[in-house]
Structures are given as structure tokens and as C-alpha cells.
PDB file of C-alpha atoms and ligand atoms in Angstrom:
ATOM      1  CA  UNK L 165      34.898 -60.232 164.538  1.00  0.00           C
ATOM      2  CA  UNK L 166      38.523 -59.200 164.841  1.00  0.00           C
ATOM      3  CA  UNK L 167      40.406 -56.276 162.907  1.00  0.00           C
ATOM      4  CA  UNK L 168      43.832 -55.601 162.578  1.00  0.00           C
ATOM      5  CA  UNK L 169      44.758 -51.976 161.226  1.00  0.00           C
ATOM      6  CA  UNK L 170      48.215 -51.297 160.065  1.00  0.00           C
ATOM      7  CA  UNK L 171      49.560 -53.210 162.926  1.00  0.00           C
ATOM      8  CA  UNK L 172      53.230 -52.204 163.247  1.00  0.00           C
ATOM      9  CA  UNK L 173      55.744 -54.080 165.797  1.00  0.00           C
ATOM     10  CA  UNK L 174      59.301 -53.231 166.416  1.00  0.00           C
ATOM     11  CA  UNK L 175      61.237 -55.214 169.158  1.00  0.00           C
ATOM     12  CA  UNK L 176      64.202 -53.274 170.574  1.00  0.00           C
ATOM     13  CA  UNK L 177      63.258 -50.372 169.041  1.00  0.00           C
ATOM     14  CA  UNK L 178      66.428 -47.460 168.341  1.00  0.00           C
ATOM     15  CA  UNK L 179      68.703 -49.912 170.123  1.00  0.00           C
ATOM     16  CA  UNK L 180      71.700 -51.553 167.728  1.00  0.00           C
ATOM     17  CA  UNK L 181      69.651 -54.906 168.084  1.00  0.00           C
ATOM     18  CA  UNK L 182      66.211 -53.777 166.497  1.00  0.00           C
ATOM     19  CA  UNK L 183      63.530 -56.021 164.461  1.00  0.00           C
ATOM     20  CA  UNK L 184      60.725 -54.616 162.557  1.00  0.00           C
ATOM     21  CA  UNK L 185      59.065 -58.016 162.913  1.00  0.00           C
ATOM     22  CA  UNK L 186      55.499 -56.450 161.449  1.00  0.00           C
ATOM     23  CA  UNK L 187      55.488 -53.723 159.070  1.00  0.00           C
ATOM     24  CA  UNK L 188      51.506 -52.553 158.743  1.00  0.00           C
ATOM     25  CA  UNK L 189      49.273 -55.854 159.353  1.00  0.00           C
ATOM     26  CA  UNK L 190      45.924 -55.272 157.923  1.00  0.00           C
ATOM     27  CA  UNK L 191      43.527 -58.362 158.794  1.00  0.00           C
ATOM     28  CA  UNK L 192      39.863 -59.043 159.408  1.00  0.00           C
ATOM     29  CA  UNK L 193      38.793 -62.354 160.687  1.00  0.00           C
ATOM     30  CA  UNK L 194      34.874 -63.097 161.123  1.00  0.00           C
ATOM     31  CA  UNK L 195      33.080 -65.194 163.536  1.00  0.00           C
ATOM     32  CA  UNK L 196      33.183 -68.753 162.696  1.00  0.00           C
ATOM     33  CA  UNK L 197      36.086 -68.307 160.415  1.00  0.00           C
ATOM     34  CA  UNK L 198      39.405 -71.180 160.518  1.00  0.00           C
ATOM     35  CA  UNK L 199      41.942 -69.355 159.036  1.00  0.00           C
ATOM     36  CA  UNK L 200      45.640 -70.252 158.418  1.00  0.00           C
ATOM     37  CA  UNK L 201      48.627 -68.222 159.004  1.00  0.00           C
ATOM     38  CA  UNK L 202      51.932 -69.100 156.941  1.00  0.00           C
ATOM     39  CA  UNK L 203      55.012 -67.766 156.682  1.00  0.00           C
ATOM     40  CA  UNK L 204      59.255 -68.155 156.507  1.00  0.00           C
ATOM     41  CA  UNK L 205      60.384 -68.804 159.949  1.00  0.00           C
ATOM     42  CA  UNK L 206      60.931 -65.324 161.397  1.00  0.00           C
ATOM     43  CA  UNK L 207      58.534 -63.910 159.129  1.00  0.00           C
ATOM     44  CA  UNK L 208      56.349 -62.391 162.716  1.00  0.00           C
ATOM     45  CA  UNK L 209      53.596 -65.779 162.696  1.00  0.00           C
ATOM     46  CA  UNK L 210      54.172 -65.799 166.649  1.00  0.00           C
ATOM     47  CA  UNK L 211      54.263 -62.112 167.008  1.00  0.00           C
ATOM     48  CA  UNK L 212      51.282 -61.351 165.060  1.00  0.00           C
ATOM     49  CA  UNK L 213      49.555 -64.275 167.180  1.00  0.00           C
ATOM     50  CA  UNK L 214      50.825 -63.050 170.400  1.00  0.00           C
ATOM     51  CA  UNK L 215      48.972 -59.611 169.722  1.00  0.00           C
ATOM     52  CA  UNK L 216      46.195 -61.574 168.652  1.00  0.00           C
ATOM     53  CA  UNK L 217      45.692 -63.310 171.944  1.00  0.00           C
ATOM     54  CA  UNK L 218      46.001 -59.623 174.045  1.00  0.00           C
ATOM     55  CA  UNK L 219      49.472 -61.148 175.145  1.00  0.00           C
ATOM     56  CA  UNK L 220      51.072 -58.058 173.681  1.00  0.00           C
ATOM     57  CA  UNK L 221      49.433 -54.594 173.847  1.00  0.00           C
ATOM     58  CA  UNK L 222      52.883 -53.032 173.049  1.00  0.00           C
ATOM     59  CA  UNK L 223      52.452 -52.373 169.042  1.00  0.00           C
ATOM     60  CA  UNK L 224      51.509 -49.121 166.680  1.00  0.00           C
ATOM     61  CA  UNK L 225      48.303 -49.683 164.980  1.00  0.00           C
ATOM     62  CA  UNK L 226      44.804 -50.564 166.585  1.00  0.00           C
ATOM     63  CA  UNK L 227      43.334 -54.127 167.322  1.00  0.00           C
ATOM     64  CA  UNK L 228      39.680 -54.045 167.628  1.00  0.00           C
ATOM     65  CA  UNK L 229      38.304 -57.523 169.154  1.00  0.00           C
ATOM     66  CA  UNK L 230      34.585 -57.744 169.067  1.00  0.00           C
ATOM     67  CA  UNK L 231      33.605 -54.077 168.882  1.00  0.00           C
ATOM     68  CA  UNK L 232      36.362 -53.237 171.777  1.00  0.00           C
ATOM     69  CA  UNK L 233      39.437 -51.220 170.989  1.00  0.00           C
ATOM     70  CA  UNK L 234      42.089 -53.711 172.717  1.00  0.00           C
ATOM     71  CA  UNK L 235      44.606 -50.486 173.804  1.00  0.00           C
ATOM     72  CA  UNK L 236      41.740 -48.691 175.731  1.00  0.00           C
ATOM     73  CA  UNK L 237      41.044 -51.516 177.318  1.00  0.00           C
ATOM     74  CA  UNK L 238      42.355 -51.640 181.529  1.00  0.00           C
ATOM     75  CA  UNK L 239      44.669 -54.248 182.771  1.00  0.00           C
ATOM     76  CA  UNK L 240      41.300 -55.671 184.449  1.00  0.00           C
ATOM     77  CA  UNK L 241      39.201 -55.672 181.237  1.00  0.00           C
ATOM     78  CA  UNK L 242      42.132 -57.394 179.364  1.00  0.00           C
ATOM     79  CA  UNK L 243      42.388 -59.842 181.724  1.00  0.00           C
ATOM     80  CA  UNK L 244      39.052 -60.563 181.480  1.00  0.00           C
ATOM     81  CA  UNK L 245      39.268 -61.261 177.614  1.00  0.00           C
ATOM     82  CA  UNK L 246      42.150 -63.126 177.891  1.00  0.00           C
ATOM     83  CA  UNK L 247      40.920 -65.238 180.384  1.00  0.00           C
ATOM     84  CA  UNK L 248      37.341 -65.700 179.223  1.00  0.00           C
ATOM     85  CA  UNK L 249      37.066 -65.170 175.290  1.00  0.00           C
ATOM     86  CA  UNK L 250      40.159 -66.368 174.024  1.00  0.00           C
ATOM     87  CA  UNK L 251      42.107 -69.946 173.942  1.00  0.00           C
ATOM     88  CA  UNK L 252      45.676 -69.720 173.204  1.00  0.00           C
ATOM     89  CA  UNK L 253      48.079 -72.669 172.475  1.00  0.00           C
ATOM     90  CA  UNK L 254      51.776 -71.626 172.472  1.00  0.00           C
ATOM     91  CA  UNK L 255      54.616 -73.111 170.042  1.00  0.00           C
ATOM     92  CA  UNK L 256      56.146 -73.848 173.325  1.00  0.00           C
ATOM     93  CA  UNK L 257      52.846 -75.491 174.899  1.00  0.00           C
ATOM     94  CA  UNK L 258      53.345 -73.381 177.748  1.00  0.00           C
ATOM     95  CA  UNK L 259      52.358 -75.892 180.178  1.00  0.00           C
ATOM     96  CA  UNK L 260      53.920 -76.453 183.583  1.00  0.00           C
ATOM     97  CA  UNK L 261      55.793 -79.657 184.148  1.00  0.00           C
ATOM     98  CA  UNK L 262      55.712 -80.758 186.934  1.00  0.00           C
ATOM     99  CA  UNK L 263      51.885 -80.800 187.736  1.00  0.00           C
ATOM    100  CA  UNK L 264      49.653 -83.740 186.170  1.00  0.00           C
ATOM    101  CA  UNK L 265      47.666 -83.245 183.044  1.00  0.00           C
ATOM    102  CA  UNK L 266      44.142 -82.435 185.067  1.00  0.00           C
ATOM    103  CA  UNK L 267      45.357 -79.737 186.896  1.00  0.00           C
ATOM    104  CA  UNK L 268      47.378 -78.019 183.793  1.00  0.00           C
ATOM    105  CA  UNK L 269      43.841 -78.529 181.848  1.00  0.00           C
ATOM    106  CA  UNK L 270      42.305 -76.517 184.570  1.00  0.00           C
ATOM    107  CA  UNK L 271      45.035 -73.554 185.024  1.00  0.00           C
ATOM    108  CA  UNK L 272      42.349 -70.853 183.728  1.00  0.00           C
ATOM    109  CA  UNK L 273      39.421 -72.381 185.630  1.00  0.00           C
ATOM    110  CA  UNK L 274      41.442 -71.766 188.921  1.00  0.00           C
ATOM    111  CA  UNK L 275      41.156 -67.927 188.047  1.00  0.00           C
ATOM    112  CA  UNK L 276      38.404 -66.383 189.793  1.00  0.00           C
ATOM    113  CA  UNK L 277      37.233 -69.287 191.469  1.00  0.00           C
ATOM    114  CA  UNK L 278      37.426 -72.816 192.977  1.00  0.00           C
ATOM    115  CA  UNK L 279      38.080 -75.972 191.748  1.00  0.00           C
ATOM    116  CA  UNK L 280      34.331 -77.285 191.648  1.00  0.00           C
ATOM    117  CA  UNK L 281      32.556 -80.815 190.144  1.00  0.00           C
ATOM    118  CA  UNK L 282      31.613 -79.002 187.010  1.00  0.00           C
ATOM    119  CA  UNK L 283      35.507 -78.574 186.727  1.00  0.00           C
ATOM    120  CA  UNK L 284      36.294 -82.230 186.773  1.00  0.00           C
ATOM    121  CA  UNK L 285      33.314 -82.801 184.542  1.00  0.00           C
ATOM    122  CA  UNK L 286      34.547 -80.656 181.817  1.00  0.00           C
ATOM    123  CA  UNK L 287      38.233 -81.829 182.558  1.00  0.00           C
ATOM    124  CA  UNK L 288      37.185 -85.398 181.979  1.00  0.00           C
ATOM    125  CA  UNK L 289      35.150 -84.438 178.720  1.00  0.00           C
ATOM    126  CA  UNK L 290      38.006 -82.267 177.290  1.00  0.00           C
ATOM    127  CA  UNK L 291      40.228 -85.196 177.880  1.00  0.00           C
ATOM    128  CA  UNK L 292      37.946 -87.494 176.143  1.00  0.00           C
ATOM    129  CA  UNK L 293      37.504 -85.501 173.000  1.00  0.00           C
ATOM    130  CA  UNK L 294      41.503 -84.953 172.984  1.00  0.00           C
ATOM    131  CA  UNK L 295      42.239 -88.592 173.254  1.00  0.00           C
ATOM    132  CA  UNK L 296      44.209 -88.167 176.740  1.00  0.00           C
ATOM    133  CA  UNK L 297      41.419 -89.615 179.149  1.00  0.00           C
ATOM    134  CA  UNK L 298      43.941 -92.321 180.198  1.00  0.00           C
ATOM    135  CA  UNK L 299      46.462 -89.737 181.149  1.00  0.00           C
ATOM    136  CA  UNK L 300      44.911 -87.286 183.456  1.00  0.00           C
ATOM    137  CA  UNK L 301      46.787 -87.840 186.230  1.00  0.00           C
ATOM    138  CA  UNK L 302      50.000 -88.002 184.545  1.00  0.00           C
ATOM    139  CA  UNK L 303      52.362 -85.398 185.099  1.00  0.00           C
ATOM    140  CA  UNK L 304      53.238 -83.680 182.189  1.00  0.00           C
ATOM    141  CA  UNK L 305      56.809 -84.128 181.810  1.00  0.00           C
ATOM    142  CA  UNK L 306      55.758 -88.099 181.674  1.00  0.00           C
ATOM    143  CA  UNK L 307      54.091 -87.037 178.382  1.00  0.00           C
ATOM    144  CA  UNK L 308      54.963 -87.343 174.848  1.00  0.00           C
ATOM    145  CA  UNK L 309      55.099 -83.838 172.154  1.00  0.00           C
ATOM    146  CA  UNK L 310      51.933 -84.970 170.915  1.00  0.00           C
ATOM    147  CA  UNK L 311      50.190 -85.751 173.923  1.00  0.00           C
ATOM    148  CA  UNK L 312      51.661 -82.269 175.154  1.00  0.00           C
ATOM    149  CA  UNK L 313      50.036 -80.530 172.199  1.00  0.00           C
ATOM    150  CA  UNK L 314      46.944 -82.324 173.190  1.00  0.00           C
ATOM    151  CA  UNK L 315      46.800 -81.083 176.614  1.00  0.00           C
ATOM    152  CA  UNK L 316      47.471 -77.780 175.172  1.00  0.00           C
ATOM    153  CA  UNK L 317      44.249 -77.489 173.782  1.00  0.00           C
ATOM    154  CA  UNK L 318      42.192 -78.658 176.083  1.00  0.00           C
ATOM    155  CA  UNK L 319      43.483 -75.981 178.160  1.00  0.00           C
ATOM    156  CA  UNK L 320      42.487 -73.663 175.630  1.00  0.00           C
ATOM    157  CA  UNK L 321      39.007 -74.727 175.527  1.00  0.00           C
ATOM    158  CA  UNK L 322      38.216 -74.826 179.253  1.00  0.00           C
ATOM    159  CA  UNK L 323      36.887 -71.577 179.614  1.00  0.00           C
ATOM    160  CA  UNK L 324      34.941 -72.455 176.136  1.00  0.00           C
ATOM    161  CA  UNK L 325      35.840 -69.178 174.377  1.00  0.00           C
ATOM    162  CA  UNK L 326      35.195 -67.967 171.006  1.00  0.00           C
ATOM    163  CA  UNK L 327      38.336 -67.819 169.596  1.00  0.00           C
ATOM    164  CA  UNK L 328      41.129 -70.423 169.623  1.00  0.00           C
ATOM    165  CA  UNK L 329      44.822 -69.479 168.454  1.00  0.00           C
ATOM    166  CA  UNK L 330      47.161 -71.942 168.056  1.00  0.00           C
ATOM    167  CA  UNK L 331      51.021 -71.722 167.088  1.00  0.00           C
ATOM    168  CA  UNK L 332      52.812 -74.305 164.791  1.00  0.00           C
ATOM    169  CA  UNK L 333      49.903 -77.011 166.767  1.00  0.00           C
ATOM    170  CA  UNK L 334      51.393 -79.874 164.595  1.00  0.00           C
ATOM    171  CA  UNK L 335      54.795 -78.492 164.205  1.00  0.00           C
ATOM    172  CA  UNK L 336      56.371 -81.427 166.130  1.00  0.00           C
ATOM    173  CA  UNK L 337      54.389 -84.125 165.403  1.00  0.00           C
ATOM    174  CA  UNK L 338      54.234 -87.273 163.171  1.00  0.00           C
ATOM    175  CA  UNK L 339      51.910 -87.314 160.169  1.00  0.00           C
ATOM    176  CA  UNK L 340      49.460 -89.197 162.113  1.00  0.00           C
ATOM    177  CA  UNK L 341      49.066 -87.302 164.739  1.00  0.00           C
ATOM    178  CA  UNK L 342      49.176 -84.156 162.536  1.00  0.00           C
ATOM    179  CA  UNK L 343      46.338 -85.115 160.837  1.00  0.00           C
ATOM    180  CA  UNK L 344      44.622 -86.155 164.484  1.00  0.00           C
ATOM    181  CA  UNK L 345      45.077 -82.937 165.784  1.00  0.00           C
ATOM    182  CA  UNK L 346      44.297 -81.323 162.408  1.00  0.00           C
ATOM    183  CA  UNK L 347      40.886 -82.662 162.571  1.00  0.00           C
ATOM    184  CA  UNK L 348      39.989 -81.731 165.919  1.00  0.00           C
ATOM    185  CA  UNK L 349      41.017 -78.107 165.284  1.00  0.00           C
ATOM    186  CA  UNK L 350      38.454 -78.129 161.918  1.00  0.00           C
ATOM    187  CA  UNK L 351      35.962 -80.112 164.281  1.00  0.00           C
ATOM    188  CA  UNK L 352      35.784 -77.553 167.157  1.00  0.00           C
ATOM    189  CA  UNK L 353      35.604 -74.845 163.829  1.00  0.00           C
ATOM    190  CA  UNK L 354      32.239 -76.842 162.747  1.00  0.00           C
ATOM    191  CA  UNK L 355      31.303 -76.634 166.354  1.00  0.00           C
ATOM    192  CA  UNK L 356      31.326 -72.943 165.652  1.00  0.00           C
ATOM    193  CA  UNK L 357      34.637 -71.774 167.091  1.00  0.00           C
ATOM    194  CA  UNK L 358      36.655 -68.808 165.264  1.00  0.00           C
ATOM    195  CA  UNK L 359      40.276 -70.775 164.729  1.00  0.00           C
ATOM    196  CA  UNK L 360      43.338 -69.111 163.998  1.00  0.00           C
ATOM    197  CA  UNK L 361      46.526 -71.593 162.567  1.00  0.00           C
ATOM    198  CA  UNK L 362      50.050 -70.690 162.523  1.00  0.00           C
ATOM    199  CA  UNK L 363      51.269 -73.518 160.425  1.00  0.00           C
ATOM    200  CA  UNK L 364      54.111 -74.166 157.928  1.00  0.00           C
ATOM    201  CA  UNK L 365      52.365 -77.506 157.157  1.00  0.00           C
ATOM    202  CA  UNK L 366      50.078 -77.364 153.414  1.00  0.00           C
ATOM    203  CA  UNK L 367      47.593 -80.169 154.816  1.00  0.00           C
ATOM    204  CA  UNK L 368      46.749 -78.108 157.373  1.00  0.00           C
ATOM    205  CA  UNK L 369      46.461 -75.349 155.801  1.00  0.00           C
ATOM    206  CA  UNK L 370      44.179 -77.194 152.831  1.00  0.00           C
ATOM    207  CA  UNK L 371      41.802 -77.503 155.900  1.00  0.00           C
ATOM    208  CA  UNK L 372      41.512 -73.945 156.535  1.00  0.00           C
ATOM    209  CA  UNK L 373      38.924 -72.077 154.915  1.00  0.00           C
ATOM    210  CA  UNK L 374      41.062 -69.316 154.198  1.00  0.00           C
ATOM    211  CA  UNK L 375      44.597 -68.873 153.822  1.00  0.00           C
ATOM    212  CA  UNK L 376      47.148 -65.497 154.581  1.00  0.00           C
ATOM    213  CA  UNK L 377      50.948 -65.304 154.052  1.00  0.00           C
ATOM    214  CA  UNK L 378      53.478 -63.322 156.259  1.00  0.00           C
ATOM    215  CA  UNK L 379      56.330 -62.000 154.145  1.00  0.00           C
ATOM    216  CA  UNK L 380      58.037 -59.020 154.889  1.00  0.00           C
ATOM    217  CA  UNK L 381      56.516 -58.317 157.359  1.00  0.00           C
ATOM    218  CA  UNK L 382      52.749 -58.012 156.178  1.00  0.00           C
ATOM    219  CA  UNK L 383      50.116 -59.789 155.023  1.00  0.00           C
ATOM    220  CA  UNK L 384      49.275 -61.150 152.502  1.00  0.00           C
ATOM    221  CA  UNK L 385      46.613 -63.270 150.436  1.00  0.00           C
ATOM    222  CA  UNK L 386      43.391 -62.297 151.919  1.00  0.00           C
TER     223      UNK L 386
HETATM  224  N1  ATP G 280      61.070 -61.056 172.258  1.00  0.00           N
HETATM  225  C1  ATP G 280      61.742 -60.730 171.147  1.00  0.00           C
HETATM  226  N2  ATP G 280      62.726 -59.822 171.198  1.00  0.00           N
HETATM  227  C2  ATP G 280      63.402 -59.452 170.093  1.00  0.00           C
HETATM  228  N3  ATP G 280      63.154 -59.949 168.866  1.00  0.00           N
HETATM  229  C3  ATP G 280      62.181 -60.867 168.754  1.00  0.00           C
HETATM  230  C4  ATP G 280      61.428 -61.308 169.878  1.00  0.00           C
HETATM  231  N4  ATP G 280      60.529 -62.226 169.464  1.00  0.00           N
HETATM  232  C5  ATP G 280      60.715 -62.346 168.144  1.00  0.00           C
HETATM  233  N5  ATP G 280      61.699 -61.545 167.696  1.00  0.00           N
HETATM  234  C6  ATP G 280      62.159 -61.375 166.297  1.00  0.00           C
HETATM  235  O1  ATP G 280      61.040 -60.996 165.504  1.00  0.00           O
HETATM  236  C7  ATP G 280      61.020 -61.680 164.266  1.00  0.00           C
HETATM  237  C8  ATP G 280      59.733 -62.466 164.140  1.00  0.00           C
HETATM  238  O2  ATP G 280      59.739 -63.500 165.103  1.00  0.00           O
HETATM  239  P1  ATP G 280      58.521 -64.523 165.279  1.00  0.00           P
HETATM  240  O3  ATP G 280      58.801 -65.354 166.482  1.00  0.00           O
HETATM  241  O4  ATP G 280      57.257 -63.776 165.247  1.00  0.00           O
HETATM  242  O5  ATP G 280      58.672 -65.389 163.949  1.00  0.00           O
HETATM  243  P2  ATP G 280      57.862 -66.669 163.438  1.00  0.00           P
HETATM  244  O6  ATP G 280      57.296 -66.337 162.110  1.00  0.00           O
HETATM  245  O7  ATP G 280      56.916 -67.113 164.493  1.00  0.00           O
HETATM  246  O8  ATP G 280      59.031 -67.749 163.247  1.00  0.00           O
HETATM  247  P3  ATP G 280      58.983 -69.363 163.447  1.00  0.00           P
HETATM  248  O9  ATP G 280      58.305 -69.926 162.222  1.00  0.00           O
HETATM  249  O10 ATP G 280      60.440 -69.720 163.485  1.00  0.00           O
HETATM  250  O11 ATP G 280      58.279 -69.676 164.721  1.00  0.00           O
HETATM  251  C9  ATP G 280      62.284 -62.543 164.243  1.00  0.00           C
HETATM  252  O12 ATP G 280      63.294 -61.846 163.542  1.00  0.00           O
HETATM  253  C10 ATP G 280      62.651 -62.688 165.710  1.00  0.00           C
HETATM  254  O13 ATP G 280      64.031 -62.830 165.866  1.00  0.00           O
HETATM  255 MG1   MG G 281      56.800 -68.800 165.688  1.00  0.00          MG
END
């Protein structure tokens, strides 16, 4: 379970250049919930997922994550939740180039411990479920957007954690593999995994149980 109270986030705050990019974000989101974010480009989608995923502590309001009050939480404890109990998959991708698919898969695995057979286990059945078996020891700038967003997500589920976030996940793909990647998303939410959907895509949101709006910098619909 995940609460937002009256989240407020100003970038550049007093300076010439200031955004109020979220103006008092109220939002609960249960366990096992797939819920869709939407929103004008600019509206605060990535911002409000970015404090979602404990990337950004730097807000007004309070964020309570599974009973734990994510400001009075130490660097170590956040660390801990970011590496263990959340999956995050970046507009961006956020992968690193110039390493092959297996190893980016395994970047939060490497964290606290060695690379082990259970690793390349999991690696292989990650790959399998994503449809990038084939590619695995491809490096990543050899890879198409979709198969990016692909290995995205397997990253994200590595560590298996509870909640997956993902930002604009079909946002550069084809219909085809919109709707691939679509399905996998509300497959791993029948699995039982708490999903969280920036998208500016309706099919993908008609797959979402529920549905919020970002518009002036709050939220709305739920
Ligand atoms: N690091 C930053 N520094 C200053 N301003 C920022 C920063 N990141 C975002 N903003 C501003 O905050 C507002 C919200 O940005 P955000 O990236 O959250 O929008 P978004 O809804 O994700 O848009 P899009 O659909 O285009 O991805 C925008 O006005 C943006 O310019
Ligand atoms: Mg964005």
C-alpha cells in the first residue's frame, strides 16, 4: 500500500527559472493494483513517478510506502527499498550501452553480492518471458527501442519486487509491440505485482484497472 499526501514539488524553487511541477498530489494505490497515470506532456507524470520510485526524496508532503514514512527513512534504508521492493523503468530506459543485454538485466543483482548461477537462471527466464532470449549477449546499443524497452523490464523484475513503475513503456513503439508489452505489464499484474503506468496511450490505459489524470498539477479521477 502506497500513500501520497499533498505531495508538493517545485524545481528551482525562488530562482527566475521555477516550476511548480506538483501542486498537492493526493494518491493511494493498494497491493495488487495496475493503475494508469495520464496526463499533457509536462503535466509532472515523470516527476510524480520519480518520487514514487524513492528517486526523489526532495518534495513537501509525506510518501508513506508500506507502513514506512519514505523522508525518515536513512540513505541505507532507502537504498534498500529501492533496490529490493521496487522496479523502475525510465522514459529514457536508463540502460548502459555499451554492456550486453545479460549483464544490464543483472545491474541490481550485482548490488550486495556476486554474480551467482541463480543469476543466470533468472537472467535466462526474464529473457524468455520478455521475448529477448536470442539477444542476451547483445550489446545494447545493437538493440532496437522495443527490444530496449524490453530489457528495461526485465531489469526491473530481477530483484522480483512488489511494485513495478514504468514511464511512457510503449511510448516509442509500434502498435504491435505496444500491445506486446502492454500485455506483459497486465500479465506480471495477474501474477500479483502492484503496476504503476505513465502512459499517454488509451489502450493501455483500457488495461488498467484504474485510471488518474495529472492536470495542473494534481490529481485527478480517483
Ligand atoms: N530536473 C528538472 N529541473 C527543472 N524542471 C524540471 C525538471 N524535470 C522536470 N521539470 C519540469 O517540470 C514539469 C513536469 O515535468 P515532467 O517531466 O514531470 O512532465 P511529464 O508529465 O513527464 O511530461 P512528458 O509527458 O513530456 O514526459 C515540466 O514543466 C518540466 O519542464
Ligand atoms: Mg515524462
Amino acid at each position: 500500500m502506497l500513500i501520497l499526501k499533498n505531495i508538493v514539488k517545485i524545481y528551482n524553487a525562488q530562482k527566475t527559472n521555477e516550476v511548480r511541477a506538483l501542486r498537492g498530489v493526493d494518491l493511494e494505490i493498494k497491493d495488487g493494483e495496475i493503475l494508469a497515470i495520464m496526463g499533457a506532456s509536462g503535466s509532472g507524470k515523470s516527476t510524480l513517478l520519480h518520487i514514487l520510485g524513492c528517486l526523489d526524496r526532495d518534495f513537501e508532503g509525506e510518501y508513506i510506502l508500506n507502513g514506512k514514512n519514505i523522508k525518515q527513512l536513512s540513505q541505507k534504508e532507502l537504498a534498500m527499498i529501492r533496490n529490493n521492493e521496487i522496479g523502475i523503468v525510465l522514459q529514457n530506459f536508463g540502460l548502459i550501452e555499451n554492456m550486453s543485454v545479460a549483464d544490464n538485466i543483472a545491474v541490481p543483482w550485482y548490488i550486495g553480492r556476486e554474480k551467482d548461477k541463480e543469476l543466470s537462471k533468472k537472467t535466462a527466464e526474464l529473457a524468455e518471458k520478455l521475448g529477448i532470449e536470442d539477444k542476451l549477449k547483445t550489446d545494447i546499443s545493437e538493440l532496437s527501442g522495443g527490444q530496449k524497452q524490453r530489457v528495461a523490464i526485465a531489469r526491473a523484475l530481477i530483484k522480483t519486487p512488489k511494485l513495478i513503475l514504468a514511464d511512457e513503456p510503449t511510448g516509442a513503439l509500434d502498435k504491435e509491440n505496444s500491445g506486446q508489452i502492454t500485455e506483459i505489464l497486465a500479465g506480471l499484474n495477474a501474477e500479483g505485482y502492484t503496476i504503476v503506468i505513465v502512459t499517454h496511450d488509451p489502450e493501455v490505459a483500457g488495461r488498467c484497472q484504474s485510471v488518474v489524470r495529472i492536470s495542473d498539477g494534481r490529481v485527478e479521477g480517483k
